[in-house]
XYZ file of C-alpha atoms in Angstrom:
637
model
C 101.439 71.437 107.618
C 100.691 73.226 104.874
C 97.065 72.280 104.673
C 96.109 73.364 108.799
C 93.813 76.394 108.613
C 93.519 79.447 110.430
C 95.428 78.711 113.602
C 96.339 75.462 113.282
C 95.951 72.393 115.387
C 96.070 72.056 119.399
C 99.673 71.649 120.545
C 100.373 67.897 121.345
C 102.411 65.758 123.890
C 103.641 62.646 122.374
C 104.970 59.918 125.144
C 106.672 56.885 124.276
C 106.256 54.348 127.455
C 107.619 50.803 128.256
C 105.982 48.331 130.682
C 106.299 44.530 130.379
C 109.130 44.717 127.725
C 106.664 46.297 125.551
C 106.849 50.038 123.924
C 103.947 51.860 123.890
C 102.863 55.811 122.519
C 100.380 57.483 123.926
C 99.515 60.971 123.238
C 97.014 64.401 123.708
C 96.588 67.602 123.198
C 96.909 70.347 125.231
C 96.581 74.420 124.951
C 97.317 77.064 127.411
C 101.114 75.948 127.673
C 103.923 78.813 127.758
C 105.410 78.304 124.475
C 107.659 81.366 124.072
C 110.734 79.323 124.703
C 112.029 75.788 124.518
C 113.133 75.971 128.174
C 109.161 76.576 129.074
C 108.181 73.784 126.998
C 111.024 70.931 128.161
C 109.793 72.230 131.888
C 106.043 71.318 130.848
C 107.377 68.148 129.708
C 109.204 67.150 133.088
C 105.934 67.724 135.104
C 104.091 65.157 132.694
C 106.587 62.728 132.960
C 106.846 62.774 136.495
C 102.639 61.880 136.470
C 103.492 59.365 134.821
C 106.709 57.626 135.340
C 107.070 54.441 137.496
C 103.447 55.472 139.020
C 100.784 52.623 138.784
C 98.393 53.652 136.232
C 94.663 52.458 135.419
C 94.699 51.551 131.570
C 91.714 50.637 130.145
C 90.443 49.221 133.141
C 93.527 47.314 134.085
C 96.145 49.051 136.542
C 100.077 49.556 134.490
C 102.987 50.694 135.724
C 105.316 52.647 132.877
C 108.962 54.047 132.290
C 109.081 56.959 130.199
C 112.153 57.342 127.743
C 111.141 60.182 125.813
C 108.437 63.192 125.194
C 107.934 65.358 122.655
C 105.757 68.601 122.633
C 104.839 69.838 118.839
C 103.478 73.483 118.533
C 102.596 74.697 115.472
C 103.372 78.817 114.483
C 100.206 79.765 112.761
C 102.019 82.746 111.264
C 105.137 81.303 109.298
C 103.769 77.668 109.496
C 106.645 75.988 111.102
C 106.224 73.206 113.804
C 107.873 73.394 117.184
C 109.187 70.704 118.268
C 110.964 70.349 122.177
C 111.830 66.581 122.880
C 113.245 65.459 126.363
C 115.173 62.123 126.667
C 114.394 60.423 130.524
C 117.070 60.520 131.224
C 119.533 62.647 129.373
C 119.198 65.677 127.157
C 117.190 67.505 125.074
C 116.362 68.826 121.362
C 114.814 71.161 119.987
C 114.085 71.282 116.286
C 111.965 74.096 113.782
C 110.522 72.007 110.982
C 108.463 73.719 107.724
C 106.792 72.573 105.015
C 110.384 71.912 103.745
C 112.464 70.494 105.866
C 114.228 71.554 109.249
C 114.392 75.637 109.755
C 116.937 77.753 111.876
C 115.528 79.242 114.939
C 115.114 82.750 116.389
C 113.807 84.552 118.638
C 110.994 85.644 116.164
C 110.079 82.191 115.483
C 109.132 81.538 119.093
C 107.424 84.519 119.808
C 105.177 83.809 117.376
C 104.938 80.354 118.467
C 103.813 81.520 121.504
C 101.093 83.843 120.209
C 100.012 81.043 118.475
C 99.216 78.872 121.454
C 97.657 81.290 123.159
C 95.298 82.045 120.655
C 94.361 78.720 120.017
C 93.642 78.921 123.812
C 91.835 82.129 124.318
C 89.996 81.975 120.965
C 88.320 78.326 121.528
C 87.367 78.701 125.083
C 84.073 80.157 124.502
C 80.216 79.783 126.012
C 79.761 76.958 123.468
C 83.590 74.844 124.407
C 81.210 71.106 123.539
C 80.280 71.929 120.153
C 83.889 73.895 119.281
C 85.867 71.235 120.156
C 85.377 67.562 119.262
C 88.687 66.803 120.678
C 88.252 65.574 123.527
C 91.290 64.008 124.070
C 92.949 67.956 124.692
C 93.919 69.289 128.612
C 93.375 73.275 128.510
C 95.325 75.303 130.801
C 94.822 78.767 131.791
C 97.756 80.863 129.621
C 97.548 83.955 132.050
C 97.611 83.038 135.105
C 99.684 86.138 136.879
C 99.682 89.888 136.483
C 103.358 89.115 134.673
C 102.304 86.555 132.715
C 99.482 88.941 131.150
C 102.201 91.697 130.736
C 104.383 89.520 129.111
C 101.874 88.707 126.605
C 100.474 92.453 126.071
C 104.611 93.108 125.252
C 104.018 89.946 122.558
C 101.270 91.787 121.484
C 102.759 95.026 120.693
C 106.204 93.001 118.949
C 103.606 91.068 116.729
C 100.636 93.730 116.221
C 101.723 95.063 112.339
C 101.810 91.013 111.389
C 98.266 90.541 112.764
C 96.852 89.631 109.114
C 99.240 86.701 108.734
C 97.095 84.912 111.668
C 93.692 85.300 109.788
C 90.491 86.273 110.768
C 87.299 85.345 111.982
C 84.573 83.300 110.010
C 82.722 86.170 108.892
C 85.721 88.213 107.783
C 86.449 88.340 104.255
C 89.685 89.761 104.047
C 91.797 90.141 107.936
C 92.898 93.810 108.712
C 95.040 95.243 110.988
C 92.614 95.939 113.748
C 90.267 92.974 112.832
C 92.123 89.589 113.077
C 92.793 86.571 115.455
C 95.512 88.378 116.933
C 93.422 91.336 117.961
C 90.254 88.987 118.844
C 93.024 87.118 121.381
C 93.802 90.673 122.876
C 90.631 91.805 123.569
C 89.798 88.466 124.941
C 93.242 88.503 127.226
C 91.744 92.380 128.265
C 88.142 91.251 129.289
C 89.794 87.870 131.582
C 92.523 89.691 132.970
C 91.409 93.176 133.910
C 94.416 94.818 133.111
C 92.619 97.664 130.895
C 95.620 100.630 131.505
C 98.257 98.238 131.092
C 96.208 97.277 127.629
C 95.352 101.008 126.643
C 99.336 101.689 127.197
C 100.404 99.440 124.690
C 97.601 100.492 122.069
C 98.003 104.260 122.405
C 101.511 103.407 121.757
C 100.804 101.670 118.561
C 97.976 104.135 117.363
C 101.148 106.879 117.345
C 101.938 104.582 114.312
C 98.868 104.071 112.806
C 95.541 106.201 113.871
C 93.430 102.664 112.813
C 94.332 101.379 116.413
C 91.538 103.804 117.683
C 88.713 101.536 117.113
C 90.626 98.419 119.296
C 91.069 101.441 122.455
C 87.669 102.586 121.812
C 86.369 98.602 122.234
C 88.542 98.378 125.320
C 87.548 101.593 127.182
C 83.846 100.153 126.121
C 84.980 96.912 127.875
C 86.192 98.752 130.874
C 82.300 100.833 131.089
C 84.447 103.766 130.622
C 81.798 105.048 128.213
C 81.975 108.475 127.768
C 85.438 108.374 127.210
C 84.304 105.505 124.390
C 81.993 107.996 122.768
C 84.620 110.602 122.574
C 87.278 108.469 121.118
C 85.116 107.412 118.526
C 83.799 110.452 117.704
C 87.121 112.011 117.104
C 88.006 108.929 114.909
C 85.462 109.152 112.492
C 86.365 112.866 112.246
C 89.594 112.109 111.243
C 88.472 109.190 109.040
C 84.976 109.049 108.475
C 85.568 105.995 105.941
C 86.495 103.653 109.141
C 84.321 101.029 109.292
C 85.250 99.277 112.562
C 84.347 102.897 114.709
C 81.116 103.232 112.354
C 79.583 99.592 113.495
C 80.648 100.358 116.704
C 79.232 104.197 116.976
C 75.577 101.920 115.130
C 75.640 99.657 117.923
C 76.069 102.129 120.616
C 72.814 104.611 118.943
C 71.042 101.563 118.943
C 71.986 100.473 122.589
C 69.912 104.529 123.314
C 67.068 103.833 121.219
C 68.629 106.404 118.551
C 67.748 104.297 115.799
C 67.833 107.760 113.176
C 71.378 108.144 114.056
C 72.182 104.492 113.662
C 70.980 103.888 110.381
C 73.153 107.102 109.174
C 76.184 105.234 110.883
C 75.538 101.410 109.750
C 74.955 102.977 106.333
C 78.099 104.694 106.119
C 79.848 101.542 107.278
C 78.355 99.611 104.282
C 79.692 102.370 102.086
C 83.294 102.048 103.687
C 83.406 98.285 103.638
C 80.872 96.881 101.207
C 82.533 93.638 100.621
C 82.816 92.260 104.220
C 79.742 90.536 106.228
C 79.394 93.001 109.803
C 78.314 96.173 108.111
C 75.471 94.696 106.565
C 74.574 93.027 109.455
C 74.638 96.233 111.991
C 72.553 97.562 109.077
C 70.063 95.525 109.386
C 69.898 95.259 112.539
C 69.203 98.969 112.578
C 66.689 98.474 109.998
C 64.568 95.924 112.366
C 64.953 97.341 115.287
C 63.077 100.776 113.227
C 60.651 98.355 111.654
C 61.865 98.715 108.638
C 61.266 94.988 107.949
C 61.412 95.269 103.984
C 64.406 96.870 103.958
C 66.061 94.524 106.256
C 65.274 91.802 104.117
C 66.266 93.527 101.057
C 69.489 93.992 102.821
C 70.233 90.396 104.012
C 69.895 89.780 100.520
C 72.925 91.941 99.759
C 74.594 90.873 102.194
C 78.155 89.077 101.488
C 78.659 85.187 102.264
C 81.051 83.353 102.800
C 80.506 79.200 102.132
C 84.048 78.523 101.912
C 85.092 79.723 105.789
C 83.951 77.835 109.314
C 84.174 79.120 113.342
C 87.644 78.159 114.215
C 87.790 74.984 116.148
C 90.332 72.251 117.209
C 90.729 69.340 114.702
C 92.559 65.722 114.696
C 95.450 65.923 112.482
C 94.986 62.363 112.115
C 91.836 60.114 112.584
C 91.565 57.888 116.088
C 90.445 54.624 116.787
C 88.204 54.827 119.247
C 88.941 51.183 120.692
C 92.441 53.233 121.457
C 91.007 56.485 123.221
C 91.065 56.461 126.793
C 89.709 58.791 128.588
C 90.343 58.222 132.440
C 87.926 60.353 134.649
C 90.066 62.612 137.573
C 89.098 61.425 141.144
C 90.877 64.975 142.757
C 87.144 66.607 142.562
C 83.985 64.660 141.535
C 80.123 65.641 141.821
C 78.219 62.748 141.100
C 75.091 64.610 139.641
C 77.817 66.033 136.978
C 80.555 63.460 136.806
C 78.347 60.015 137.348
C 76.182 60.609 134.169
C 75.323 57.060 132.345
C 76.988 56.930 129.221
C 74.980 54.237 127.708
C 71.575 56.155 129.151
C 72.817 58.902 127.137
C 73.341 56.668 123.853
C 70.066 55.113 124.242
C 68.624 58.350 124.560
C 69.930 59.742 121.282
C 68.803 56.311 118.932
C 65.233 57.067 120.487
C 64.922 60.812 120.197
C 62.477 61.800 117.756
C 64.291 62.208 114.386
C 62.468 65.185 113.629
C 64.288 67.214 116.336
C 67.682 65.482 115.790
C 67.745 66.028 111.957
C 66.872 69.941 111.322
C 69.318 71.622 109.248
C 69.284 75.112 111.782
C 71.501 73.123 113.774
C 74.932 72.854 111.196
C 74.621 76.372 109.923
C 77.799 78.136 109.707
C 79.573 81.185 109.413
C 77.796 83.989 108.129
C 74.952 81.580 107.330
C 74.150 81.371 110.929
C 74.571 84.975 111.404
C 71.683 85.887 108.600
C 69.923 82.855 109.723
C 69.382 84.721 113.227
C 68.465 88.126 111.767
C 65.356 86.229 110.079
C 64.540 84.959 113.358
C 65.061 88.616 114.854
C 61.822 89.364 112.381
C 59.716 86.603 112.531
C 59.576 87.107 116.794
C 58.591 90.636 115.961
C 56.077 89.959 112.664
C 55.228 86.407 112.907
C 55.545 83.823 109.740
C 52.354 85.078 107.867
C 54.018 88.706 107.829
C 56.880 87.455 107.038
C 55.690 85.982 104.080
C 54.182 88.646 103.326
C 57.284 91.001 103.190
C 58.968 89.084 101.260
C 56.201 88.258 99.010
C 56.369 92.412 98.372
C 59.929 92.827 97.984
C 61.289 89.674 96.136
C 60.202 87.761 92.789
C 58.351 84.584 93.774
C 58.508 81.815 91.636
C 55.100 82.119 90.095
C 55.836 85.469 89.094
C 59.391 84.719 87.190
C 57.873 81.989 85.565
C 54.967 83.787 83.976
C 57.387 85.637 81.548
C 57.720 89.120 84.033
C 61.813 87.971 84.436
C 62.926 88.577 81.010
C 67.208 89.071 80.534
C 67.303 92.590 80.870
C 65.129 92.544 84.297
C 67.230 89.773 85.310
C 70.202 91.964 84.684
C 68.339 94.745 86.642
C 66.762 92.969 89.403
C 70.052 90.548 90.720
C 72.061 94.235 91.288
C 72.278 94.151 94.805
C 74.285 97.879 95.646
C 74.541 100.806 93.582
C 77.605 102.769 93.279
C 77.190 104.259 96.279
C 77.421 101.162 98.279
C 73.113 101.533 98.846
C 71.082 98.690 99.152
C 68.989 97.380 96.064
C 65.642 98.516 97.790
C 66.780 102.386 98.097
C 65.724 103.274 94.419
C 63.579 101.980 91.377
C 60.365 102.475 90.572
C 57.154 101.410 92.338
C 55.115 98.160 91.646
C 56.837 94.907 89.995
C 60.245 96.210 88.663
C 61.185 96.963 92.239
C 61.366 93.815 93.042
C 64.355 91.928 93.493
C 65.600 87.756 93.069
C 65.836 85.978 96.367
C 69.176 84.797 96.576
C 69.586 80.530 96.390
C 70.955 81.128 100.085
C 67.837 82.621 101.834
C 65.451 80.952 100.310
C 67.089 77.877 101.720
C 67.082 80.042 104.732
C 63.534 80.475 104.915
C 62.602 77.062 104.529
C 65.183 76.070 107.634
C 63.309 78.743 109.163
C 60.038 77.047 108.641
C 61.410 73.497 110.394
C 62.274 75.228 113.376
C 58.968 77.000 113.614
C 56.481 73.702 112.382
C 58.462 71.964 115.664
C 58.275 74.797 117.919
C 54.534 75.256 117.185
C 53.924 71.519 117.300
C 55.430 71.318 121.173
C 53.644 74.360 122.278
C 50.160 73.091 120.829
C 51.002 69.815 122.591
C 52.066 70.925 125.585
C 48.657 72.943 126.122
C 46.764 69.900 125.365
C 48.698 68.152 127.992
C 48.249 70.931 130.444
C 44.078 71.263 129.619
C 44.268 66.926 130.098
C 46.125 67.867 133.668
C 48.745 65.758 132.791
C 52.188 65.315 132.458
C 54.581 66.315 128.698
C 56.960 63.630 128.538
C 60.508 63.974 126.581
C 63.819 62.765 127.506
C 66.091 64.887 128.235
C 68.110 65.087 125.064
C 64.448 66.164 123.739
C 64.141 68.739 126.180
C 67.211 70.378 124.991
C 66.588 69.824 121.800
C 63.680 71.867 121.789
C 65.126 74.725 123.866
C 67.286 74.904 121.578
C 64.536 75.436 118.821
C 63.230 78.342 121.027
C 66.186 79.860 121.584
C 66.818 80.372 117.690
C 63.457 81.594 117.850
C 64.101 84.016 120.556
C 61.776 82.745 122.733
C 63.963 82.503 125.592
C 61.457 82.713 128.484
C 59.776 78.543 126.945
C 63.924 77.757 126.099
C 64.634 77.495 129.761
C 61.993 75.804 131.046
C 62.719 73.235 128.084
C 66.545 73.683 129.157
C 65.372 73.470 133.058
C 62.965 70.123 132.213
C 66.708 68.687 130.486
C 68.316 68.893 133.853
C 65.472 67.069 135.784
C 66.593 63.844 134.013
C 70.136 64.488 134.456
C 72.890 66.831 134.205
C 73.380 68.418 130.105
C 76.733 70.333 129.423
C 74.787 72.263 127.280
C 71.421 73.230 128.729
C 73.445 74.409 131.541
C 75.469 76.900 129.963
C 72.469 77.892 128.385
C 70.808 78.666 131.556
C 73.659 80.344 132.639
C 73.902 82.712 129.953
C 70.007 82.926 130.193
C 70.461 84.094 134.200
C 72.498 86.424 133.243
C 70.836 88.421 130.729
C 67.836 88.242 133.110
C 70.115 89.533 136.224
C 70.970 92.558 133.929
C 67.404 93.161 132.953
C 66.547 93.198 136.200
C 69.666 95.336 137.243
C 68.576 98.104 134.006
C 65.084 98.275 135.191
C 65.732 98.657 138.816
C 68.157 101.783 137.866
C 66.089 103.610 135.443
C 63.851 104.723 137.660
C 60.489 104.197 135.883
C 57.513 102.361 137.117
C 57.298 99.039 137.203
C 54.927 96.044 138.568
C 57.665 94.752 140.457
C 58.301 96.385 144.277
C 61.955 97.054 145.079
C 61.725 93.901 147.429
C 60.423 92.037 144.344
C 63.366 92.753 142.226
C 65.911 92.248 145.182
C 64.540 88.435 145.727
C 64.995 87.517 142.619
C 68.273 89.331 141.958
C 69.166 87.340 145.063
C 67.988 83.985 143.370
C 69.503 84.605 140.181
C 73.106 85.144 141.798
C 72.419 81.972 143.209
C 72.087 80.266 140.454
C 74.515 81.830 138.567
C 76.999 80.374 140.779
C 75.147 76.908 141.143
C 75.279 76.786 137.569
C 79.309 77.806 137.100
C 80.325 75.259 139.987
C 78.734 72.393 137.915
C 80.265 73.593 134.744
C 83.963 74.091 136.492
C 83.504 70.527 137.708
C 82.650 68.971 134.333
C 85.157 70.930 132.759
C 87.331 69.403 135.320
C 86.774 65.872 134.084
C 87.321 66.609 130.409
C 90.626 68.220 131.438
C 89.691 71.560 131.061
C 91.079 74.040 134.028
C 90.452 77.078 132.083
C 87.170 78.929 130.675
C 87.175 82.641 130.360
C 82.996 82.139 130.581
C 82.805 80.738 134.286
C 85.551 82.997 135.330
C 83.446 86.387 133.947
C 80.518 85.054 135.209
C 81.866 84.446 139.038
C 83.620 87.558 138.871
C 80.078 89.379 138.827
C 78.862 88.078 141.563
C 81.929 88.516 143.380
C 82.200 92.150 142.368
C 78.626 92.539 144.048
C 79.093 90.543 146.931
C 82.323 89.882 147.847
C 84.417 86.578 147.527
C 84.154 85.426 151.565
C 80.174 85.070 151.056
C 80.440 83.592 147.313
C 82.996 81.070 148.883
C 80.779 80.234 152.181
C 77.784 79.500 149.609
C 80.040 77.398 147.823
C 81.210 75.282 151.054
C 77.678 75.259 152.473
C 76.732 73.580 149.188
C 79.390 71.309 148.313
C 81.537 70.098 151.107
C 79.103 67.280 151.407
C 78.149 66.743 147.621
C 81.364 66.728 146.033
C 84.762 65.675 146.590
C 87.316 68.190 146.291
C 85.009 70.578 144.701
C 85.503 73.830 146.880
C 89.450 72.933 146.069
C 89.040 72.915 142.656
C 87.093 76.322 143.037
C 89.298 77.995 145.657
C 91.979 78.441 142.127
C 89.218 80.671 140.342
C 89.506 82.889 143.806
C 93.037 82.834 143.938
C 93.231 84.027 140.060
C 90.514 87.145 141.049
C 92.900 88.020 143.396
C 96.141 87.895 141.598
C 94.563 89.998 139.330
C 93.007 92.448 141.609
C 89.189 91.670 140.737
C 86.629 93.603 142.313
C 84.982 92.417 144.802
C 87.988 90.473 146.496
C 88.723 92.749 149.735
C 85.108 92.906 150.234
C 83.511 90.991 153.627
């Protein structure tokens, strides 16, 4: 135990079976279970035993029957690193036991409620647009955590008991040092806010806690943002950085909002006074230089992702194996309650063959396994190069940094080195704000961008490559073959390139061949960022080439696919035992909010009563959830 990170493992179910005088264990993981009491937990337990015991099974291909005699459900407290452990005896009693690092623990009331907190967080915090690549356990059932008005209250109440021990959870990847109002335990709140709705009952709880300390202000100001209540937003911010104009969570967020109106003057004042108050953490220099691309400022921006701080020792926070697995002994049966064969009868050994043959040169670039805060400068180059281009690129940082040439011809003697590696000065400014003109304003490239550059370069040699081909192709009149892995391969490319328009039609050539986990979400997302163009533009009020009708057809299109697309991703969540992603439920609930949940539901049965088994079932629990929690959209005809 004492070597989990951040938040710990997925909670685990532990069965021991007999069948043909033989004992057997099986086990998974599991998240989303009510942990706040060992009651909850030994009722969890009963359910599972009652799928399997003395019911005929299908084992690795052969049909079983089993007897269970005991389960055990382990959750581990990320805060005072003790496991959990609820065992049930079938028949007969049950134990509970609080183990730590050394030895057995008493248990309180304290110890479970931050058990609980735990598991949700887990939960909440890995069920993200990109679930495949967070979480290589595949052998883990997610729940949904909140699934009633009281269940979301009684977690807000958790919230408020456990707020002043946030830190204790940790933080996110690029967070050097967790906070009070920047931690896991504020990220799961705001993520519990934006699924559930409930924005008074959240506000309640935080202006209750900001009577304590005034640093709540930033989390109410992020909710009220959440809730478009923007003007109140504006104001609450504004009267926090009166009070404390050193807080840096309000300053990013007051920078992103002047740079969401084009007030770019004003932004730079705020991300630079954010740098000032934080200096040592990652976001502030980021907002920064945002600010300083979006003003064209592209020297400066460079000379401050330079200064920027990194952090090489943290990663996203993702489920792990405790222990490794055989995978002769992994099964992983497929559910038969709700199927769609385009989603759930993919080839598994079409898919293998298709990964030995891709082309290594789109399987092997190193974009792909950056991390942390490495990923996050990695896509402010890109933000650059789709504005500049490579050769102006080059030559920007050709003006602002020492090449190699240069230091080697004598100009990088000790006491320039000294001069030149000073990133801030004590003011918290960037490097490029002062010195003189000509050579001695230049600065060293740090080891990390550099490497970042030449990553850079990869994607954009294979990028280039595919579009020059693909015109070729197109001159020749015929057809650009890839498989589909390729396809998404190289959307993927463009979309760390920002070239999102060629990403999906790479993305929409990947699901030609067959159905891709991933270039579906990413054409989700992708639909939805064009629905909201489209939604801007036709609000505004300024001229466009587009007629109203125009914009309402493909408005009309888009929420089409946006719920063509979520269907197919419930379903294969479905058969890797996932009944819960905050994603699909956000994205229905827009459409729903516009056009009512009878007419999403009719599209839904027009579409897949005859294509799928049990798929408008397995959809009809996403409805039910919008209206336990009083979504928009759900009284509407």
């Amino acid at each position: 135990m004492p070597q989990f990170n951040d938040l710990g493992p997925a909670d685990l179910v532990h069965l021991t079976k007999t069948g043909n005088k033989h004992r057997y264990g099986t086990f998974f993981n599991t998240a989303g279970v009510d942990t706040s009491n060992s009651a909850t937990i030994a009722s969890h337990l009963m359910d599972v035993v009652k799928v399997f015991h003395g019911k005929p099974q299908t084992w690795f291909g052969k049909s079983k029957t089993y007897s269970i005699e005991k389960a055990v459900f382990c959750a581990f407290n990320a805060f005072s690193k003790v496991d959990a452990r609820v065992t049930i005896h079938v028949p007969g009693s049950t134990e509970v036991t609080l183990v730590g690092a050394n030895g057995p623990v008493e248990g309180s009331e304290r110890l479970w409620l931050e058990t609980y907190i735990s598991s949700i967080a887990r939960c909440l915090l890995t069920s993200g647009e990109d679930e495949e690549e967070l979480n290589h356990v595949v052998e883990t059932r997610r729940i949904n955590p909140l699934t009633s008005v009281t269940g979301a209250e009684t977690f807000f109440q958790a919230f408020e008991a456990m707020f002043w021990d946030g830190p204790r959870l940790g933080a996110a990847c690029d967070v050097q040092v967790p906070s009070l109002t920047n931690n896991y335990l504020v990220d799961t709140f705001l993520k519990a806010v934006e699924v559930t709705r409930k924005f008074d009952t959240a506000l309640e709880v935080l202006h209750r806690l900001q009577e304590r300390d005034p640093r709540v202000i930033s989390i109410v100001a992020q909710v009220l943002l959440m809730q478009d209540e923007e003007v109140k937003a504006i104001q609450t911010i504004a009267h926090g950085i009166r009070a404390n104009p050193r807080n840096a969570a309000l300053l990013i967020l007051q920078a992103k909002y002047l740079m969401e109106k084009s007030q770019y003057a004003f932004a730079l004042a705020a991300a630079t006074q954010a740098v000032k108050a934080s200096p040592s953490e990652f976001r502030p220099w980021e907002i920064l230089t945002k600010v300083y691309v979006a003003m064209g400022e592209y020297e400066q921006a460079l000379l401050t992702i330079n200064s920027c701080p990194m952090f090489a020792n943290k990663e996203r926070y993702s489920f792990k194996r405790v222990t490794p697995v055989n995978r002769n002994n992994l099964h992983l049966p497929l559910p038969i309650d709700a199927t769609l064969e385009a989603v759930t009868g993919l080839n598994a050994m079409a898919i293998q063959e298709e990964q030995l043959n891709a082309d290594p040169s789109l399987m092997n670039l190193q974009a792909t396994g950056l991390k942390s805060t490495f990923a996050a400068a990695y896509d402010l180059l890109t933000d650059i190069i789709h504005r500049i281009g490579w050769e102006k690129l080059l030559k920007v940082r050709t003006k602002v940094f020492v090449m190699e040439e240069e230091y080697r011809k004598g100009e990088g003697n000790e006491s320039y080195l000294k001069d030149s590696t000073q990133k801030k000065d004590n003011n918290g400014t960037t490097a490029g704000d002062a010195g003189d003109s000509g050579f001695k304003t230049k600065r060293l490239c740090e080891r990390w961008l550099d490497h970042l550059f030449m990553v850079l370069y990869d994607d954009l040699k294979v990028y280039t490559l595919w579009q020059t081909e693909l015109l070729q192709f197109q001159a020749q009149n015929m057809e650009y073959k890839k498989s589909p892995l390729e396809w998404e391969l190289l959307g993927l490319v463009a979309t760390r390139l920002r070239h999102f328009k060629e990403a999906s039609v790479a993305f929409t050539n990947a699901l030609t061949g067959r159905f891709s986990v991933k270039s579906t979400r990413r054409l989700l997302k992708y639909f939805q960022k064009e629905k909201h163009k489209l939604v801007k533009l036709s609000q505004s009020g300024e001229e466009t080439a587009l007629a109203p009708a125009q914009i309402a057809k493909s408005l009309a299109t888009l929420d089409t696919k946006i719920v063509e697309f979520s269907v197919n991703l419930t379903v294969w969540d479905h058969r890797w035992y996932i009944e819960y992603s905050p994603t699909l439920i956000l994205a229905l609930a827009g459409i729903v909010s516009e056009k009512g949940v009878t007419k999403v539901m009719n599209q839904i049965v027009a579409k897949y009563t005859s294509e799928g088994e049990g798929v408008v079932e397995l959809m009809n629990d996403t409805f039910l959830l919008f209206e336990e929690f009083g979504f928009a959209g759900v009284d509407a005809s």
